[in-house]
Each structure stands twice: as C-alpha cells, then as structure tokens.
Coordinates of C-alpha atoms in Angstrom, one line a residue:
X1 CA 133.0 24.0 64.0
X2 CA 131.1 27.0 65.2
X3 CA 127.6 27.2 64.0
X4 CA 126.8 30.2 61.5
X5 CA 124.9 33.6 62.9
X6 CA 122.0 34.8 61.4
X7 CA 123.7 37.3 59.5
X8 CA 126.2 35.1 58.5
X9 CA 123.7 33.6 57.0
X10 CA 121.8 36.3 55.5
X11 CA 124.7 37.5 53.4
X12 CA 125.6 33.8 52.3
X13 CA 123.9 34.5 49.6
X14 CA 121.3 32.2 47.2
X15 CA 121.6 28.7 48.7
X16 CA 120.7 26.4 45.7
X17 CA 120.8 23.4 47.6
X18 CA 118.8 24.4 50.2
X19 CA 116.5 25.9 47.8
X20 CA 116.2 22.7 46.2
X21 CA 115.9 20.6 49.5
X22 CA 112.8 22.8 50.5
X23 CA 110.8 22.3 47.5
X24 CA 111.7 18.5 47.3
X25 CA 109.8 18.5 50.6
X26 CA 106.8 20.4 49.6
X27 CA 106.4 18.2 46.7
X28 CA 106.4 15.2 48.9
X29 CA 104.1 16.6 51.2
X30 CA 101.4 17.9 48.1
X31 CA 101.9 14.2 47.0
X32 CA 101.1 12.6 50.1
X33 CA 97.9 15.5 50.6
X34 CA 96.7 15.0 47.0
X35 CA 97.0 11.4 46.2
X36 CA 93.4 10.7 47.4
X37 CA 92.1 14.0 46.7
X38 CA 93.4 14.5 42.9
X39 CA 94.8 11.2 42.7
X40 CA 91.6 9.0 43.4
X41 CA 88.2 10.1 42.3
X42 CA 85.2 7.9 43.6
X43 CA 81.6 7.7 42.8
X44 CA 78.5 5.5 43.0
X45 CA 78.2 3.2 40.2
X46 CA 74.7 2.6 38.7
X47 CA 73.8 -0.3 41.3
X48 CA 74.8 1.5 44.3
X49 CA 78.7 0.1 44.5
X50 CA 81.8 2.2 44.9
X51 CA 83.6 2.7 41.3
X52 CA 86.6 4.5 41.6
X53 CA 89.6 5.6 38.6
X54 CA 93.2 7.2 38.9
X55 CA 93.9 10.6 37.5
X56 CA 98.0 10.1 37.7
X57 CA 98.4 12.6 35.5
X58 CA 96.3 15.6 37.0
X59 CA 98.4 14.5 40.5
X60 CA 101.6 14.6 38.8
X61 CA 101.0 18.2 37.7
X62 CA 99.8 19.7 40.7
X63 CA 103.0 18.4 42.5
X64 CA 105.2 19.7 39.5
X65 CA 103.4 22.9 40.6
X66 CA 104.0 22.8 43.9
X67 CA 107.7 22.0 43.5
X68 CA 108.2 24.8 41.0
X69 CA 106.4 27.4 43.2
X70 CA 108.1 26.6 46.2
X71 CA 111.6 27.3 44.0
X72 CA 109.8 30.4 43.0
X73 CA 108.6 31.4 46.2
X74 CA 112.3 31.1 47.9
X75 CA 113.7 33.3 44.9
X76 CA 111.2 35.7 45.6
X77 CA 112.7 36.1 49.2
X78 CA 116.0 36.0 47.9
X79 CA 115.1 39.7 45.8
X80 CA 113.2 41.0 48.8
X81 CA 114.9 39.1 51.3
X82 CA 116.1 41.7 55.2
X83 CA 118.4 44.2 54.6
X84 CA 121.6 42.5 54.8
X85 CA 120.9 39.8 52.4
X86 CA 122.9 40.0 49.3
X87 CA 120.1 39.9 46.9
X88 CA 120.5 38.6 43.4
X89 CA 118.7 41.8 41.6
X90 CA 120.9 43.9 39.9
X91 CA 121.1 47.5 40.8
X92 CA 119.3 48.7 37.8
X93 CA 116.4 46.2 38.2
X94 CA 116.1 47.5 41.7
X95 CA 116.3 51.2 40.4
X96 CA 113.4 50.1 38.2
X97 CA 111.4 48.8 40.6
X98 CA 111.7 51.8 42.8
X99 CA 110.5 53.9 39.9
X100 CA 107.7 51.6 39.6
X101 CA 106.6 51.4 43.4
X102 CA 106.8 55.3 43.1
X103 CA 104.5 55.9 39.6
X104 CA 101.9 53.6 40.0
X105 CA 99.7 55.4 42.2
X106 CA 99.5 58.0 39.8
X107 CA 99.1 55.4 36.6
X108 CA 96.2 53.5 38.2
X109 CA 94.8 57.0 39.2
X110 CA 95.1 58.4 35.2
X111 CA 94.4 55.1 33.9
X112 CA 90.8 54.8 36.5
X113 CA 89.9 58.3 34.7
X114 CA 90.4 57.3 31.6
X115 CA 88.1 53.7 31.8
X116 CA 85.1 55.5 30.5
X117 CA 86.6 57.0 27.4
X118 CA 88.9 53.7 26.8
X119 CA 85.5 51.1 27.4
X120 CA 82.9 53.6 26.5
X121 CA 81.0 50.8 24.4
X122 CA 82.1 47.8 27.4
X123 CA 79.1 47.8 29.3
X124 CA 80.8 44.8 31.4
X125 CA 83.7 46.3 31.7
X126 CA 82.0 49.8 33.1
X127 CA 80.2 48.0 35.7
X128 CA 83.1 46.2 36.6
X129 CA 84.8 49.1 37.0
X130 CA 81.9 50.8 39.4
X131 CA 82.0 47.5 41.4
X132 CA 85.5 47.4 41.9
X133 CA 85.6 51.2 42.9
X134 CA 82.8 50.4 45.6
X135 CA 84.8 48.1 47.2
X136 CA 87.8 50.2 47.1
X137 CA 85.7 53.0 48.9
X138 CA 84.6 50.5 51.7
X139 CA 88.1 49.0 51.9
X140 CA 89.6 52.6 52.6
X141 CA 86.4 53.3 54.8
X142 CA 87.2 50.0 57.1
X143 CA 91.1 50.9 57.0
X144 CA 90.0 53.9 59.2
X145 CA 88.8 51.2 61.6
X146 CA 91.0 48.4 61.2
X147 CA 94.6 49.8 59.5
X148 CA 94.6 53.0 62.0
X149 CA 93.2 52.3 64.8
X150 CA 93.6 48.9 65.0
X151 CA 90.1 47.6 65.7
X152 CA 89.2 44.7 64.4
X153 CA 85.4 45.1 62.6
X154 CA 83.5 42.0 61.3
X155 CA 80.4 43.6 61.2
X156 CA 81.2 46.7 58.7
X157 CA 78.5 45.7 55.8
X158 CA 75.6 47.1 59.0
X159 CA 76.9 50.2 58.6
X160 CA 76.6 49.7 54.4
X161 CA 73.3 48.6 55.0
X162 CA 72.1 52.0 56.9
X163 CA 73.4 54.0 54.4
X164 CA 71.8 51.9 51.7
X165 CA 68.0 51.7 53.4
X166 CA 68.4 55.3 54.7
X167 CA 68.7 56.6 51.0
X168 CA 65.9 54.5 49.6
X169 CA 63.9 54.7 52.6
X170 CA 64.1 58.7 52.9
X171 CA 63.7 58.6 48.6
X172 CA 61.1 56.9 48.6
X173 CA 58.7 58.0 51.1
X174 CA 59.8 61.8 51.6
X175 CA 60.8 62.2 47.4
X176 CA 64.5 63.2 48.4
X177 CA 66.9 63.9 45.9
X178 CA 70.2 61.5 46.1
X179 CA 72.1 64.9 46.8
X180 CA 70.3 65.6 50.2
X181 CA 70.3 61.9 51.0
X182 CA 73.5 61.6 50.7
X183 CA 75.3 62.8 53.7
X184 CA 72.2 61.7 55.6
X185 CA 72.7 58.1 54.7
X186 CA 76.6 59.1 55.7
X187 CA 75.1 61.0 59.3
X188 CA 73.3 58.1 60.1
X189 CA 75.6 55.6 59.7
X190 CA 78.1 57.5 61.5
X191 CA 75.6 57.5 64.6
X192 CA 75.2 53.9 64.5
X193 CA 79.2 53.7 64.5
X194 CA 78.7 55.6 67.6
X195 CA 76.2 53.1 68.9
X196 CA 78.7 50.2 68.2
X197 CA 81.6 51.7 69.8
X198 CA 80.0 52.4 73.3
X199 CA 79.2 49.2 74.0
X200 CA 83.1 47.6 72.7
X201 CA 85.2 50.6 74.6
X202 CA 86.7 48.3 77.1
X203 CA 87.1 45.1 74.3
X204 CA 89.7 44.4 72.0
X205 CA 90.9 41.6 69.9
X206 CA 88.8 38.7 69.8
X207 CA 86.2 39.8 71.8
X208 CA 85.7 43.1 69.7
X209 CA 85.5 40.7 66.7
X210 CA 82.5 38.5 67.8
X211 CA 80.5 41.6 69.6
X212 CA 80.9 43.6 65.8
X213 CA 80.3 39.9 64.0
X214 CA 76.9 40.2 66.4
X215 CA 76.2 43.9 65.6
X216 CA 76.1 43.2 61.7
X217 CA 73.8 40.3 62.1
X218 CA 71.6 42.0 64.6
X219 CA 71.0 45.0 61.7
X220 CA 70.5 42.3 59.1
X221 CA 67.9 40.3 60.9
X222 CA 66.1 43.6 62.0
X223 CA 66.0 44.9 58.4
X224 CA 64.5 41.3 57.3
X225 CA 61.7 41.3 60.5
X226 CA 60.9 44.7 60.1
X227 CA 58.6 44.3 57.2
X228 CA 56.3 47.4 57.6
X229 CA 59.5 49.8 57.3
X230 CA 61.8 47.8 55.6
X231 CA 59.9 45.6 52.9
X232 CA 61.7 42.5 54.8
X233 CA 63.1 39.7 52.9
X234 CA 61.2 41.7 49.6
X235 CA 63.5 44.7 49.9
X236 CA 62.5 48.0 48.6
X237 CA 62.3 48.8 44.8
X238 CA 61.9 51.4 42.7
X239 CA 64.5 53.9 44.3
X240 CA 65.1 56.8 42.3
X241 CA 68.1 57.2 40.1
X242 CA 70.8 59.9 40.3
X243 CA 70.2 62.9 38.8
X244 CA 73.0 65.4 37.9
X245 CA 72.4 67.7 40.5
X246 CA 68.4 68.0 39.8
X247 CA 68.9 67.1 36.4
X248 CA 67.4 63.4 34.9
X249 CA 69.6 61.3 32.4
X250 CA 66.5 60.5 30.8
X251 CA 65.6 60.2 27.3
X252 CA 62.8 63.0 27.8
X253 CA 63.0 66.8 26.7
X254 CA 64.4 67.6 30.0
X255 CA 67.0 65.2 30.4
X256 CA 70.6 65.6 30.3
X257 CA 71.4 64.7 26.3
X258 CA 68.6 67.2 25.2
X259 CA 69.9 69.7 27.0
X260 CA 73.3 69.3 26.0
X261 CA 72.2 68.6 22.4
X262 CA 73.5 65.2 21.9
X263 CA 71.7 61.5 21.1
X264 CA 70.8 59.8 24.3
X265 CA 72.9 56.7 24.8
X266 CA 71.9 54.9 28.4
X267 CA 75.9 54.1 28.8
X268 CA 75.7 58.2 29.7
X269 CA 74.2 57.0 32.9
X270 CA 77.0 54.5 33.5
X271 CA 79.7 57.0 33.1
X272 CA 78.2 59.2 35.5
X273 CA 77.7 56.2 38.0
X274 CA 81.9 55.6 37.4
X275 CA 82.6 58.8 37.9
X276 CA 80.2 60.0 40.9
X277 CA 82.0 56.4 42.6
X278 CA 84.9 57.6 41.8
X279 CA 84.7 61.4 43.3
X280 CA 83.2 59.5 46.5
X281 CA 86.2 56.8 46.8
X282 CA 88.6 59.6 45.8
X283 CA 87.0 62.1 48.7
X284 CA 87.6 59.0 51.2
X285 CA 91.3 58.9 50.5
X286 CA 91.7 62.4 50.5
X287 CA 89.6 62.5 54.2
X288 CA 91.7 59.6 55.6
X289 CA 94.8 61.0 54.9
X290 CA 94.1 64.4 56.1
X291 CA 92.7 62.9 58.8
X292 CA 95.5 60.7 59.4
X293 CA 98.1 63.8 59.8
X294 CA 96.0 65.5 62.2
X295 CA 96.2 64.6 66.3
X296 CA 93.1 62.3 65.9
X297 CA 94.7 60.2 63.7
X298 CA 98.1 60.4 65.6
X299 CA 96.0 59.1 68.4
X300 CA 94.6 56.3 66.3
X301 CA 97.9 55.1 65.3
X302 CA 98.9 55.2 68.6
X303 CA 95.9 53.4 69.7
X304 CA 96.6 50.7 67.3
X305 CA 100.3 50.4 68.5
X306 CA 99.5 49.9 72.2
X307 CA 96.4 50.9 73.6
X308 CA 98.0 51.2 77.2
X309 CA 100.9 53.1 76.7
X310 CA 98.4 55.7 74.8
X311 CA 96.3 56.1 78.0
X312 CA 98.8 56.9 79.8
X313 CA 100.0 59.5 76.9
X314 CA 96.7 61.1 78.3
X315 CA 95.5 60.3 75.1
X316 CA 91.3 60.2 75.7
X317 CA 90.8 56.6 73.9
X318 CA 86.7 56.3 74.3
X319 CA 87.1 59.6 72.3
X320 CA 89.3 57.9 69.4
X321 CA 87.9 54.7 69.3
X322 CA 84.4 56.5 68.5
X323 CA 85.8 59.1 66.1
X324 CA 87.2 55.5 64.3
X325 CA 84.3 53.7 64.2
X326 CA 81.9 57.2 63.0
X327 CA 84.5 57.8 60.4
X328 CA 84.6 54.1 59.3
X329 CA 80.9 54.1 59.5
X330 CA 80.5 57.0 57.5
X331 CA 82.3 55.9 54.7
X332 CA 79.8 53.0 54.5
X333 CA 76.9 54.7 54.7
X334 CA 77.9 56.8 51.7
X335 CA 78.5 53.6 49.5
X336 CA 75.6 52.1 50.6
X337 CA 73.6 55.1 49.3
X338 CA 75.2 55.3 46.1
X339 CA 74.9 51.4 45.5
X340 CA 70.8 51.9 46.5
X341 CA 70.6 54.1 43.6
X342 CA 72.7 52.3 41.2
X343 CA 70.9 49.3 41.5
X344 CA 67.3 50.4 42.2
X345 CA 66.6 47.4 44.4
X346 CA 67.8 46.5 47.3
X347 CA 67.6 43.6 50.2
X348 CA 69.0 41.8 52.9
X349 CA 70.4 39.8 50.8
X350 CA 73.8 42.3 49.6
X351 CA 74.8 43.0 53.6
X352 CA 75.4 39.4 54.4
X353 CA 78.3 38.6 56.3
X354 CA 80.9 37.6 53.4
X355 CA 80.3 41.5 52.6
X356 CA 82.5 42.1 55.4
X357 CA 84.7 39.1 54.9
X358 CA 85.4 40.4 51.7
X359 CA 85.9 44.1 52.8
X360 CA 87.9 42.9 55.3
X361 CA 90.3 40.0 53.6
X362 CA 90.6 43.9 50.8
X363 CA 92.3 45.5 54.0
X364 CA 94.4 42.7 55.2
X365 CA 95.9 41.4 51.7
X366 CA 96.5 45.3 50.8
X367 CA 98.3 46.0 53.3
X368 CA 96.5 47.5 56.8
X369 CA 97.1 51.0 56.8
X370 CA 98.5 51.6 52.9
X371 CA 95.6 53.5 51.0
X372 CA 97.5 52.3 47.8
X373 CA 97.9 48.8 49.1
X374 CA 93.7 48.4 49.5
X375 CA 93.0 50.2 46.2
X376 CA 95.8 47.4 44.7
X377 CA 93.8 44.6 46.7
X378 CA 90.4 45.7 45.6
X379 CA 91.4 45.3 42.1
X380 CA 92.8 42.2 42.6
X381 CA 90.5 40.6 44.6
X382 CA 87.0 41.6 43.0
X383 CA 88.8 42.0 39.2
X384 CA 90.4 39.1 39.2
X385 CA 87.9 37.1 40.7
X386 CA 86.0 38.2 37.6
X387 CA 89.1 37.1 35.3
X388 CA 89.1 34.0 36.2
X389 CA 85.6 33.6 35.7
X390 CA 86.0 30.9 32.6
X391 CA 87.7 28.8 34.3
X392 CA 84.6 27.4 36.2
X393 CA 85.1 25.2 39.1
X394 CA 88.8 25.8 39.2
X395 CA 88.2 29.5 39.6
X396 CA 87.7 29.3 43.8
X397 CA 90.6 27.1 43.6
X398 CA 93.0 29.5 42.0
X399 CA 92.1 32.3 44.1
X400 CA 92.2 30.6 47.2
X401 CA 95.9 29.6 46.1
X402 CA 97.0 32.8 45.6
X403 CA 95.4 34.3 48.5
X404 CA 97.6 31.5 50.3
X405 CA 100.7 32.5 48.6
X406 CA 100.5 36.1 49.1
X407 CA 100.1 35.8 53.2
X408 CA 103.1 33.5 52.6
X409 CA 104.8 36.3 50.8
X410 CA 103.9 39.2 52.1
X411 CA 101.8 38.4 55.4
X412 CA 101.9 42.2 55.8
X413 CA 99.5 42.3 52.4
X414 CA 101.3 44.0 49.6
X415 CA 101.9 47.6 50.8
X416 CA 103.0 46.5 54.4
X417 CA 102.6 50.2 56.0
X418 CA 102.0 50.5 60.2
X419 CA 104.7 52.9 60.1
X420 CA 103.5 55.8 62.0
X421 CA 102.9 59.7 60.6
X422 CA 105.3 60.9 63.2
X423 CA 108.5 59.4 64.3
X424 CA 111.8 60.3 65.7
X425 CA 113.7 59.6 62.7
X426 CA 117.0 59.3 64.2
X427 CA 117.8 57.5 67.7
X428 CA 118.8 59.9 70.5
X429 CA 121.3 58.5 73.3
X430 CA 119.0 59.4 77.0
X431 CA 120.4 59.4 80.3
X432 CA 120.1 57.1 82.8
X433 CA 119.4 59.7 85.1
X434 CA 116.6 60.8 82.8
X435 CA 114.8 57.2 82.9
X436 CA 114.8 56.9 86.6
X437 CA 111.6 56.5 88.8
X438 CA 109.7 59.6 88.4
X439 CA 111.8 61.5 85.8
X440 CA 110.9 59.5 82.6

C-alpha cells in the first residue's frame, strides 16, 4: 500500500491514537529522567552516612503532567496546525480569535494608561509596572538590532550602562537637569553603538555574539576599575530626581502639589515615573516603525534576510549595520538615564550580563521583529516572574518550563513576524530569457 503524502496527512485530521502514542512516550521518558531526580532524594545522615527516602508520589505527578501536557501540546498544533490541516476550531472560535489578535494591542495600550488611576494606592504594583515598561523599551531598543537587522547583540546592557552613568555623571558634577541629560545619555550611547559596529562589520553569527558578549564586559569592568570617574564597585549616589520640566515633586512651597493646590502624596512621583517610562517606551515604538518603513529599515530587513544578496542590491551594509547598532544603542542609553534617576543609585552591579540575557530571551520569546510580540514577552517574562513569586523554589522551575514549552510551541516566539515591509504580494510568471546570464 502506498505510503500517505504530507498533505494527505495534514488534512487526516486529529489522530487520537497517535496523540495518545506520543504522550505515552513522553511520560516514559519523564519517568525514566525523574525517577532519581524527584523520585529519590538523598542526604547526609547525622554520622556522615548516606540516608535516602522515596517521594512516589511527587514522581507520579510530574509524569501525570508530562503526559497531560504533551496531549495538550499536540491539540494546540491541531488548532494552529499549516494551512491545510483541517483544524478542530470552529469557525466562530476562530472569528473570535482574530478579533482578539486584532484588539489587544490597543487594550494593553488603554489598560497601560489607565494602571496609575486603577493601582493609584499599589505601590508594588506601580513599580511593577515602571519595571516591566523598562524592559519593554530595551526589548523594542534591541529588536532594532536583533529582529531587523538580524545582528545578534549579547552585550546590549553596555550601551544601558552609558546612558545610565552619562546622566548621573553629567547630574552630578555639572548640576544638569534630567531634560538636557537626556538625549546626551541617548547621543552617547549611540556613539559607542558606533564604536561596536566598526570593529564587527565583516562578523556575523557566532562570532558577532562573542565580540558584543566581550564589548559588554569590557564597559562593565572599566566602569568598576575606574574609580576616580566612576565611584567603581561603590557606584554613584545621590543623582537628582526628575523634575517636571524644571519643576520639583517635592513637599516644599515650590514643588508640584503646592502649586497645583493639592496635598502632597509621594505616589505623585511614581505616576510621573510610569508615565515619563511610558512616553519614552511609547516614542521607541513609534521611531522603530517609522523607521522601519523608511529605505534604512528596508535595508535592515534585507540585511537580516541575506546579507549577500543585499550587497549586491548595492545596498551600503557598513552604513546599515551602524545605523542598527546607534539606533539600538540609543534606545539604551535613554533607559539607562531614566532608570539612574528613578533609582538614585546606581552600580556595576544592574549591567551584568543576565541584563542582556534577559533583554534578549524578551526579543526571542516575543517574537524577533513583532513590536507587539516583545511588549507581550516583557509582561510575561518580568510580570510573571513576579507572579510566581510565592511559590519559592518552584518558581525558577515553572518558568523555565514554560519558557521550554513556548519554543516548543511557537519557536518563532509568540508574534512570529520576519515578514518584510515590502513584498511582491502576488507571484509574477518571468521569462527565461529574462533570467539569463547578464539580463537578470
């Protein structure tokens, strides 16, 4: 009997048995992996010998686990499954779905505006939000690099850290206000994107990875050496707050409550924090995909897509690899000024590497490329890693899990989007006469 073709196979439907067959092996395999891990536990006893008890139960769960995610996981490709698969969502639900992918962008952007009024007494919840909108800023900052134009950037937290010591730096000693320092920090970070990209023009892949990976430790062991200009491992302290353009959110007489008339509350400070990181994030999007419709970001796209084909497009790609990394860079530099003033302190200690790890693993699980996608990741990622927060030892555990299961998912990230601005949207039948040597 003639073997089935792939499409044959695609619109065959949901396979129960092989379903089933699929996640009895996954169990088998998470019973074999965590019989000695969960299974067994071990310790010293109090005269130096090896005790040791069975946890059966907690072993039998995490295989019941695996088997029932495994069934869920093959569903889930079922509903979302190529084109021709005959999916098992009714037409409605997929309607509704649709109509979901299409209004949450503007929910989570109504809902983001409306967190200080909502939580205006949450101080937790405020700061959470602050944090979460950094790292959406920095994730849209490196999807310039990484999502466009396809270079890969394990060193983005130097260019966080330049923007961070140029504002306390230039505040502290020269009494700038946050509003001048600002695109300073943003200036000079984008000049030491420049110095990064000159020396990685003619690298790619890996090798662009461990010369960035060097670049961000180099600026992290100069900021701790240099001790006379930097503070070293002390940091610098006392960096001046934001001020509402010249004005103080202070308690005194000319603060911004007296003036206005109202009681002083320091959560007016925390708004304005929220919403100042939230003009800033919003101005990155709003750059990037202006940017991205213009013929620099056509040539980052097409950079990403095949570097040699867009050389000989004539495209100038020392020009767009530069304009990628100063843009990226930029970006950075103004989140590292406005977390310098939020926190008032600052030291070697925030630009470690996992900074960019974490920046990074934002732009790959969103989706490289999908604004939407890293603003979703963001929230996931640094929010939920704060929900899961009481359940202690496990929480590492469960986030790693999913982490696992949405590259098994969507190993896109969740907005899978390299589909370039422009496009021949339908295919056009050429000559052979046209594709000859010479003539095409």
């Amino acid at each position: 009997m003639a073997a089935l073709s792939p499409s044959a196979k695609a619109a065959r439907g949901l396979d129960a048995a092989f379903i089933f067959k699929k996640a009895l092996i996954s169990a088998v395999v998470a019973l074999v992996l965590f019989s000695l891990m969960i299974g067994v536990r071990t310790e010293a006893g109090p005269s130096g010998q090896l005790i040791y008890w069975t946890r059966f139960g907690d072993l039998a769960a995490m295989v019941a686990v695996v088997f029932g995610g495994s069934i869920v996981v093959e569903l889930l490709r079922y509903w979302w499954g190529p084109v021709d698969t005959i999916r098992i969502v009714p037409p409605s639900t997929q309607n509704a779905l649709a109509i979901a992918r299409r209004a949450i962008a503007p929910v989570l952007l109504i809902f983001t505006f409306l967190v200080p009024v909502i939580f205006y007494d949450q101080r937790y919840i405020l700061d959470l939000g602050i944090l979460v909108l950094t790292y959406v800023m920095l994730g849209w900052g490196l999807n310039v690099v990484v999502g466009l134009a396809g270079l890969l950037d394990l060193g983005y937290v130097a260019f966080y850290a330049v923007g961070a010591y140029s504002y306390a730096l230039l505040a502290t000693n020269f009494g700038l206000s946050f509003w001048i320092c600002l695109p300073l920090a943003g200036i000079l970070a984008a000049f030491f994107g420049v110095l990064l990209g000159f020396p990685v023009l003619r690298l790619r892949g890996d090798y662009l990875a461990i010369v960035t990976l060097a670049f961000g430790e180099i600026v992290r062991l100069v900021i701790i050496n240099w001790q006379s200009l930097t503070g070293g491992p002390n940091g610098i302290g006392s960096i001046p707050r934001p001020t509402m353009f010249g004005i103080p959110l202070t308690p005194g007489d000319d603060g911004l409550a007296a003036k206005l008339g109202i009681a002083f509350s320091p959560t007016h400070r925390i708004v304005f924090l929220f919403y100042l990181i939230l003009a800033l994030a919003l101005l990155t999007n709003w750059v990037t995909i202006r940017l991205r419709a213009l013929p620099i970001g056509r040539a980052w796209e097409a950079l990403r897509e095949d570097e040699v084909a867009c050389r000989a497009l004539g495209i100038n790609t020392t020009t767009t690899k530069l304009t990628a990394f100063a843009t990226g860079a930029m970006f950075a530099g103004f989140a590292g000024s406005f977390f310098a003033t939020r926190q008032g302190f600052i030291s070697p200690e925030s630009f470690t590497f996992q900074e960019s790890a974490l920046v990074l693993a934002i732009v790959v699980l969103g989706g490289m490329g999908s604004q939407l996608g890293v603003a979703l990741a963001a929230l996931t990622m640094i929010g939920g890693f704060e929900l899961f927060r009481g359940f202690e030892q496990y929480r590492m555990l469960v986030f790693g899990i999913a982490m696992v299961l949405l590259m098994i998912w969507r190993p896109r990230g969740l907005i899978g989007h390299r589909a370039p601005t422009v496009f021949l949207k339908h295919s056009h039948a050429i000559s052979s006469d046209l594709v000859k040597e010479g003539k095409g």
